[in-house]
C-alpha positions in Angstrom: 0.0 0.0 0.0 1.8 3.3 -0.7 2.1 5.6 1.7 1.3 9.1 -0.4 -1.3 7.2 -2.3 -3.3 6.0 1.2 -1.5 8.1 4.2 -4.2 11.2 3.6 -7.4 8.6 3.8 -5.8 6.8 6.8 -5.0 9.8 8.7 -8.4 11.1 8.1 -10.1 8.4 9.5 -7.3 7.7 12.2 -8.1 11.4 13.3 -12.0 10.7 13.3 -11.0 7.6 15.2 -9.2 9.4 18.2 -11.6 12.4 18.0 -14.7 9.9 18.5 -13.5 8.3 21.0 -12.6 11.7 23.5 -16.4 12.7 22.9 -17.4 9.2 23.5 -15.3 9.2 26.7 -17.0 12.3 27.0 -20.2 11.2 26.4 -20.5 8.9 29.3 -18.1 10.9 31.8 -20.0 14.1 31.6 -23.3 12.8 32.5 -22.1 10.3 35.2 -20.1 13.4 36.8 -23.5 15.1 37.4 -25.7 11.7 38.0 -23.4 10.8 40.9 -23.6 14.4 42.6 -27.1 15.1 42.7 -28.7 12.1 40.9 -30.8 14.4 38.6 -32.3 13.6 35.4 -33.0 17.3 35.4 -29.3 18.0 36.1 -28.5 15.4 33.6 -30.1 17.0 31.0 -29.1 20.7 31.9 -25.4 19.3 31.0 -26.9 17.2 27.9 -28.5 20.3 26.5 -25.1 22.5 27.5 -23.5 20.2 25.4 -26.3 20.6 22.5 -27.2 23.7 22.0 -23.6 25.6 20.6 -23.8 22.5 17.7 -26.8 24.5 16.3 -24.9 27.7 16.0 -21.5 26.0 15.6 -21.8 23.5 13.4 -23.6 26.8 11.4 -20.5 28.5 11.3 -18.0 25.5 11.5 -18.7 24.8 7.7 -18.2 28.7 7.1 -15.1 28.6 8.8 -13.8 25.4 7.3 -13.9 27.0 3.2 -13.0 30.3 4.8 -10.1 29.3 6.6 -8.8 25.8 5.3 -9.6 22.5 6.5 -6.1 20.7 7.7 -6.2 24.6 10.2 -9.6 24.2 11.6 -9.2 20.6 12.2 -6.6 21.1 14.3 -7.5 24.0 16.0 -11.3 22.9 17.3 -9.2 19.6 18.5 -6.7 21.7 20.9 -9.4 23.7 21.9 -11.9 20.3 22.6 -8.8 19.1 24.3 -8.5 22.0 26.5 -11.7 22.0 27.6 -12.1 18.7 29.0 -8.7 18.6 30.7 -10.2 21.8 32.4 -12.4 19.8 34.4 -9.4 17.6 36.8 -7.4 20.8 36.2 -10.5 22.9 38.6 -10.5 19.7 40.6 -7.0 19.5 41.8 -6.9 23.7 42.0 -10.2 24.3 43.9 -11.4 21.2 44.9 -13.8 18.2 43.5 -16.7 20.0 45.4 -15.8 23.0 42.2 -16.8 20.7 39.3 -20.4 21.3 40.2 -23.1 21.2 37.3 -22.8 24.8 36.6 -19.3 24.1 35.6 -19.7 20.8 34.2 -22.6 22.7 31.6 -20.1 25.3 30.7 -17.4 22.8 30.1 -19.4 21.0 28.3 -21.1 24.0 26.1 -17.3 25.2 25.1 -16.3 21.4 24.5 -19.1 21.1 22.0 -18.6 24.6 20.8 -15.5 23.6 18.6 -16.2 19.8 17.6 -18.3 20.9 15.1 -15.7 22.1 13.2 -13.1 19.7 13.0 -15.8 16.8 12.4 -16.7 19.3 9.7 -13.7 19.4 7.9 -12.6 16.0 8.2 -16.0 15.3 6.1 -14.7 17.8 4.1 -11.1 16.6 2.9 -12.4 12.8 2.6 -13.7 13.1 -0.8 -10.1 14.2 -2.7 -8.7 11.6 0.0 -10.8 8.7 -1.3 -10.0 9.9 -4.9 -6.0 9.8 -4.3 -6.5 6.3 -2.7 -9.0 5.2 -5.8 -12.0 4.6 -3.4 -15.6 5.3 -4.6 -17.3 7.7 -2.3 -19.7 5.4 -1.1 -17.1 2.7 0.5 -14.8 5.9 1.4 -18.0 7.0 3.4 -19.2 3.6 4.9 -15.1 3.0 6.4 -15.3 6.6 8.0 -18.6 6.6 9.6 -17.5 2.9 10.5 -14.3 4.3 12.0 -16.7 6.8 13.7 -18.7 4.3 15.3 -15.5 2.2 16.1 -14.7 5.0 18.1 -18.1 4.9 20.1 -17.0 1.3 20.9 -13.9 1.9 22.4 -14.8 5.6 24.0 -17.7 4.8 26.1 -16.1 1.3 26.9 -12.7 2.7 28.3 -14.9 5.3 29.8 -17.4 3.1 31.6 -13.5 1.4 32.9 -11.8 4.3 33.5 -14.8 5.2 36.1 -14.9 2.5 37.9 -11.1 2.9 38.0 -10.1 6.1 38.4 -13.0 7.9 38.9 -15.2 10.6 36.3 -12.6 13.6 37.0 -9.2 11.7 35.8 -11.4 9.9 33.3 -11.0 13.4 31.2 -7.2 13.1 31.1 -7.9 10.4 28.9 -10.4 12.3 26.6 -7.8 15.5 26.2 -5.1 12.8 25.1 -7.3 11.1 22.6 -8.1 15.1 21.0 -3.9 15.6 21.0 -3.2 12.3 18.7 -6.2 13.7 16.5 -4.2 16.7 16.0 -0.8 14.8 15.3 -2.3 13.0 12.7 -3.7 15.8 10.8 -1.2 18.0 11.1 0.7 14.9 8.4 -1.5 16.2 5.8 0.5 19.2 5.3 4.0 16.9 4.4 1.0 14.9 2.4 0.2 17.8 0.4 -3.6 16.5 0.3 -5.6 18.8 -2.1 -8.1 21.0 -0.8 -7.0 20.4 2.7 -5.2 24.0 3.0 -6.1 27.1 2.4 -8.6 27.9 -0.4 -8.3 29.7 -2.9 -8.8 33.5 -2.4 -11.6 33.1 -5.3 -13.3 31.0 -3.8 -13.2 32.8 -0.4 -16.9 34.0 0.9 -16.8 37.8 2.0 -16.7 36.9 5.8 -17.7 34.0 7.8 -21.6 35.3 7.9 -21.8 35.6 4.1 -20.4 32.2 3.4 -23.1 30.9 6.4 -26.0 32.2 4.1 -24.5 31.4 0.4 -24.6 27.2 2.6 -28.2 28.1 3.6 -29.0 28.9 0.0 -27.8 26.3 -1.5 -29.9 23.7 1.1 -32.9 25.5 0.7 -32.8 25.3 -3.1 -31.9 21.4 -3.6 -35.3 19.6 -2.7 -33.6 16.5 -1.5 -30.9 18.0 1.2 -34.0 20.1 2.7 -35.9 17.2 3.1 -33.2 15.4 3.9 -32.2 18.0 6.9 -36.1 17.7 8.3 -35.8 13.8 8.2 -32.4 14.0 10.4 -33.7 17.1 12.4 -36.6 15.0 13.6 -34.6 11.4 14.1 -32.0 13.4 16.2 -34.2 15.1 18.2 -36.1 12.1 19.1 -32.9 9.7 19.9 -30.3 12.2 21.5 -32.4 12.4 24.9 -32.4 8.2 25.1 -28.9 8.0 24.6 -27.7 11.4 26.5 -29.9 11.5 29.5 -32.7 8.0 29.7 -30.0 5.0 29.6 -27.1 7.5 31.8 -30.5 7.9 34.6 -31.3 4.5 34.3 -28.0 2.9 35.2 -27.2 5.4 37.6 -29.6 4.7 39.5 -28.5 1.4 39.9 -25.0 2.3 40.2 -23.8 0.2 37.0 -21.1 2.8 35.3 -19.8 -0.8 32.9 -23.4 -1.9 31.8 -24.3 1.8 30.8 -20.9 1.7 29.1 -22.1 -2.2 27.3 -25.5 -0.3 26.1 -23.7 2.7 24.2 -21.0 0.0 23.0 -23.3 -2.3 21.5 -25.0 0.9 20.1 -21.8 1.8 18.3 -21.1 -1.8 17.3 -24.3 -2.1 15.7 -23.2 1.4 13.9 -19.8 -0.5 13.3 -21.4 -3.4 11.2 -24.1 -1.3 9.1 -21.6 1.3 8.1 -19.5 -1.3 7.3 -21.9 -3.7 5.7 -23.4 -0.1 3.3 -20.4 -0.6 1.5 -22.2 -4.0 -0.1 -25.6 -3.1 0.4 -25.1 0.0 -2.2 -23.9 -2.6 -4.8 -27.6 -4.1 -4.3 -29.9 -1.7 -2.4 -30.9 2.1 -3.5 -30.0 4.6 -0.7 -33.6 5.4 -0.3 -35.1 1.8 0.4 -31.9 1.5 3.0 -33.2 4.7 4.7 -36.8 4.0 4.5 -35.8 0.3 6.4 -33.6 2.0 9.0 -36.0 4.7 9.9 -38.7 2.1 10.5 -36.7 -0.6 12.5 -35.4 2.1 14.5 -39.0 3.5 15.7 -39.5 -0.8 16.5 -36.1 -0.8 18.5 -36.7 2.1 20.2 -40.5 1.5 20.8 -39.4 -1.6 22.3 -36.8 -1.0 24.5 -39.6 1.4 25.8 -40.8 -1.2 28.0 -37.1 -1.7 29.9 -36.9 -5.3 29.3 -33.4 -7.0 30.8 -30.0 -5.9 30.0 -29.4 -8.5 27.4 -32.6 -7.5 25.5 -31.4 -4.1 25.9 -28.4 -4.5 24.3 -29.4 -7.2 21.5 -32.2 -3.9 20.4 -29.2 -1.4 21.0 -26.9 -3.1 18.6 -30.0 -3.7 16.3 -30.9 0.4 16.7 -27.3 0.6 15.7 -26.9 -1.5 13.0 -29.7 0.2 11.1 -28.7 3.7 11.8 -25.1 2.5 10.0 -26.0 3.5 6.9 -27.7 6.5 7.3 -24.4 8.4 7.9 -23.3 7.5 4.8 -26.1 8.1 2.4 -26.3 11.6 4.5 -22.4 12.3 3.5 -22.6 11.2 0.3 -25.6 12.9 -0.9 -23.6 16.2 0.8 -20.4 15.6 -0.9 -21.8 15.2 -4.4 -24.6 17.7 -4.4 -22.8 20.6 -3.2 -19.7 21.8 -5.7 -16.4 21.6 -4.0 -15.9 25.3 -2.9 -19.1 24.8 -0.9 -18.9 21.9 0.7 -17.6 23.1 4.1 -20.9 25.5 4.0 -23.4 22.9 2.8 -21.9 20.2 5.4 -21.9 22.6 8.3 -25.3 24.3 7.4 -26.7 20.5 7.2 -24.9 19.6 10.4 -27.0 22.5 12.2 -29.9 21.6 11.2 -29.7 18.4 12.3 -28.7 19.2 15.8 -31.4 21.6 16.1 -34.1 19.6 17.5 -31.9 17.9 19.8 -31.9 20.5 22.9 -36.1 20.8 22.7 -35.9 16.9 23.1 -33.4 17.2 25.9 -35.6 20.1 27.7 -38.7 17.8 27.6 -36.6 14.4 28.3 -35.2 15.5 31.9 -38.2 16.5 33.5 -40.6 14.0 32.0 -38.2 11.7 33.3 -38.0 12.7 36.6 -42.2 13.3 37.0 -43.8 10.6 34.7 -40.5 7.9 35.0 -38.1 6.7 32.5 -40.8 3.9 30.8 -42.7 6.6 29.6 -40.4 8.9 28.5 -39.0 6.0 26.5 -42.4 6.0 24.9 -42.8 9.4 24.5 -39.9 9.1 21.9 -40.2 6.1 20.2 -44.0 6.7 19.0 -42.5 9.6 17.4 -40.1 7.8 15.6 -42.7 5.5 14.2 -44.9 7.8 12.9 -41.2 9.4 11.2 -40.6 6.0 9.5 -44.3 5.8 7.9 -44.5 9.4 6.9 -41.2 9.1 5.2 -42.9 6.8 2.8 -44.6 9.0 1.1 -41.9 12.0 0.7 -41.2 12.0 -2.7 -37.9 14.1 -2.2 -36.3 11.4 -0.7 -36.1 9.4 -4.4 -33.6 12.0 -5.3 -31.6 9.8 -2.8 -30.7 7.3 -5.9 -30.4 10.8 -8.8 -27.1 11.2 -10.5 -25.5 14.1 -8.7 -26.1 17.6 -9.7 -22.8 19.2 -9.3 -20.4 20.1 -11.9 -17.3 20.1 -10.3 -17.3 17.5 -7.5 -14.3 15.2 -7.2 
């Protein structure tokens, strides 16, 4: 395998690897930090939704600031400043105290952590397409190995995080998520020896006036392809609907029975589930059209979800986890591929990061109506107040005609 042939696609997902797995580290320490102080769905949520709403605005700007800046730059900057803001957390611990890393500060870090992941997710999405071409991949199998790698990185982040906790408690357990953000710089910062197209600076042609202009030129171009906008409600409503069971329902339910590994087994099997659909996209394209693989996955996932609504055992639990996640797989990389080849290539940081908003923007209404319900009406039903959703998503995504543009040649002229 040659090195300047491969090293830019290998890095890129070896970056998305190490990046994953700090916010799946994350993901699991941030929640258990507040769980274990005041046991709190509420509290739960408060963080949940710290760490939800900046992705709106963000990820809005991220894809601004990616073609406006260069990707290999913004990569590696939103990783040093992710990394800094989780080491924060032991670094207030051993300077005032464990009693300090209360839940307003645990919110805050968690707000300015999720502030500048956007970004570097971003423009990793954004260099994979002219890395896929120097390595001869088709987009669709460069798409199903990286949101594979991503999911990967759900496996081993909430795992080693669920360990680390029991070990060394939630406040080291960060040291662990800053590292994994530092090796995600290292291996970006190779592109530049690499000499990966696109990856630097853009041309100053191609430049948007300022950071706000390029945001709206990405908003345009959304709003005018049919597919992408429906696309964007479709993913606005499915993440708005799973975020709260994953970032506040299964965290409240194993805290309360003090099981930090088995919450950990639940978001693994989640992410191994992910691991095997992205992974398995990459021979279901050869046979399946994207929209038939969408239309299954949204409608096992309102079944899954539905399902686990009722709190059967652990090993039923995880058998419809890794199910929920097997589904959702491909989703990620019908999604990316239907960004990468409908938007031309001076716009893809825009289009990406404007699509990225949209589809966190239901996420902190669900949180806000997740905690409470939670702690009034009890987890079963709050379970149940999400997956019914979900199943009426599936069956009204039937009849959405947009969504056959899935399976259309691609629009743009000058895509790579």
């Amino acid at each position: 395998m040659s090195t300047t042939k491969h090293g830019p696609v290998l890095l890129i997902l070896f970056a998305a690897l190490m990046a994953g797995a700090g916010n799946g580290i994350s993901m699991i320490a941030f929640p258990w930090l507040v769980l274990q102080r005041s046991g709190s769905a509420l509290d739960a949520s408060i963080v949940a939704m710290a760490g939800t709403l900046p992705l709106l605005v963000a990820t809005l700007i991220a894809g601004a600031a990616v073609d406006y800046l260069g990707r290999r730059r913004v990569s590696m900057i939103s990783d040093a400043l992710s990394a800094l803001s989780v080491a924060a957390v032991p670094v207030i611990a051993l300077t005032f105290g464990v009693d300090a890393v209360n839940v307003a500060v645990l919110a805050a870090l968690a707000a300015l952590g999720a502030f500048f992941d956007p970004a570097g997710m971003t423009a990793r999405e954004t260099m994979l397409p002219e890395a896929a071409g120097r390595a001869g991949w088709t987009l669709d199998h460069a798409n199903s190995v990286y949101e594979a790698t991503f999911n990967l990185a759900y496996i081993v982040g909430p795992g080693i995080g669920g360990l680390l906790i029991a070990t060394l408690g939630g406040v080291n357990t960060m040291w662990v998520t800053a590292a994994a953000f530092v090796l995600s710089i290292g291996a970006i910062s190779v592109l530049r020896v690499l000499k990966l197209e696109g990856a630097g600076r853009p041309d100053s042609d191609n430049l948007p006036s300022n950071v706000w202009a390029g945001v709206k030129e990405g908003l345009s171009f959304v709003w005018k392809s049919k597919v992408l906008r429906v696309l964007a409600v479709v993913d606005l409503t499915a993440t708005g609907l799973y975020m709260p069971m994953e970032s506040v329902l299964f965290p409240k339910y194993f805290t309360d029975r003090n099981q930090p590994a088995q919450l950990g087994w639940v978001l693994m099997a989640l992410s191994i589930g992910g691991l095997v659909g992205a992974l398995g996209y990459a021979v279901m394209s050869k046979y399946m059209k994207r929209r038939t693989t969408m239309l299954i996955a949204l409608l096992t996932l309102g079944i899954a979800m539905t399902t686990i609504a009722f709190l059967p055992p652990l090993p039923v639990i995880l058998v419809l986890c890794a199910v929920v996640g097997f589904v959702y797989g491909p989703i990620a990389p019908i999604y990316n591929y239907v960004m990468q080849t409908h938007a031309p290539q001076r716009l893809r940081g825009r289009v990406v990061g404007v699509m990225g908003s949209l589809a966190y923007a239901a996420g902190p209404l669900g949180l806000i109506i997740a905690g409470p319900l939670a702690d009034t009406a009890g987890l079963e039903k709050t379970f149940f107040a999400l997956s019914l959703p979900m199943l009426v998503l599936g069956v009204v995504a039937l009849f959405l005609p947009a969504l056959r543009g899935l399976d259309d040649p691609p629009p743009a002229k000058d895509v790579i």
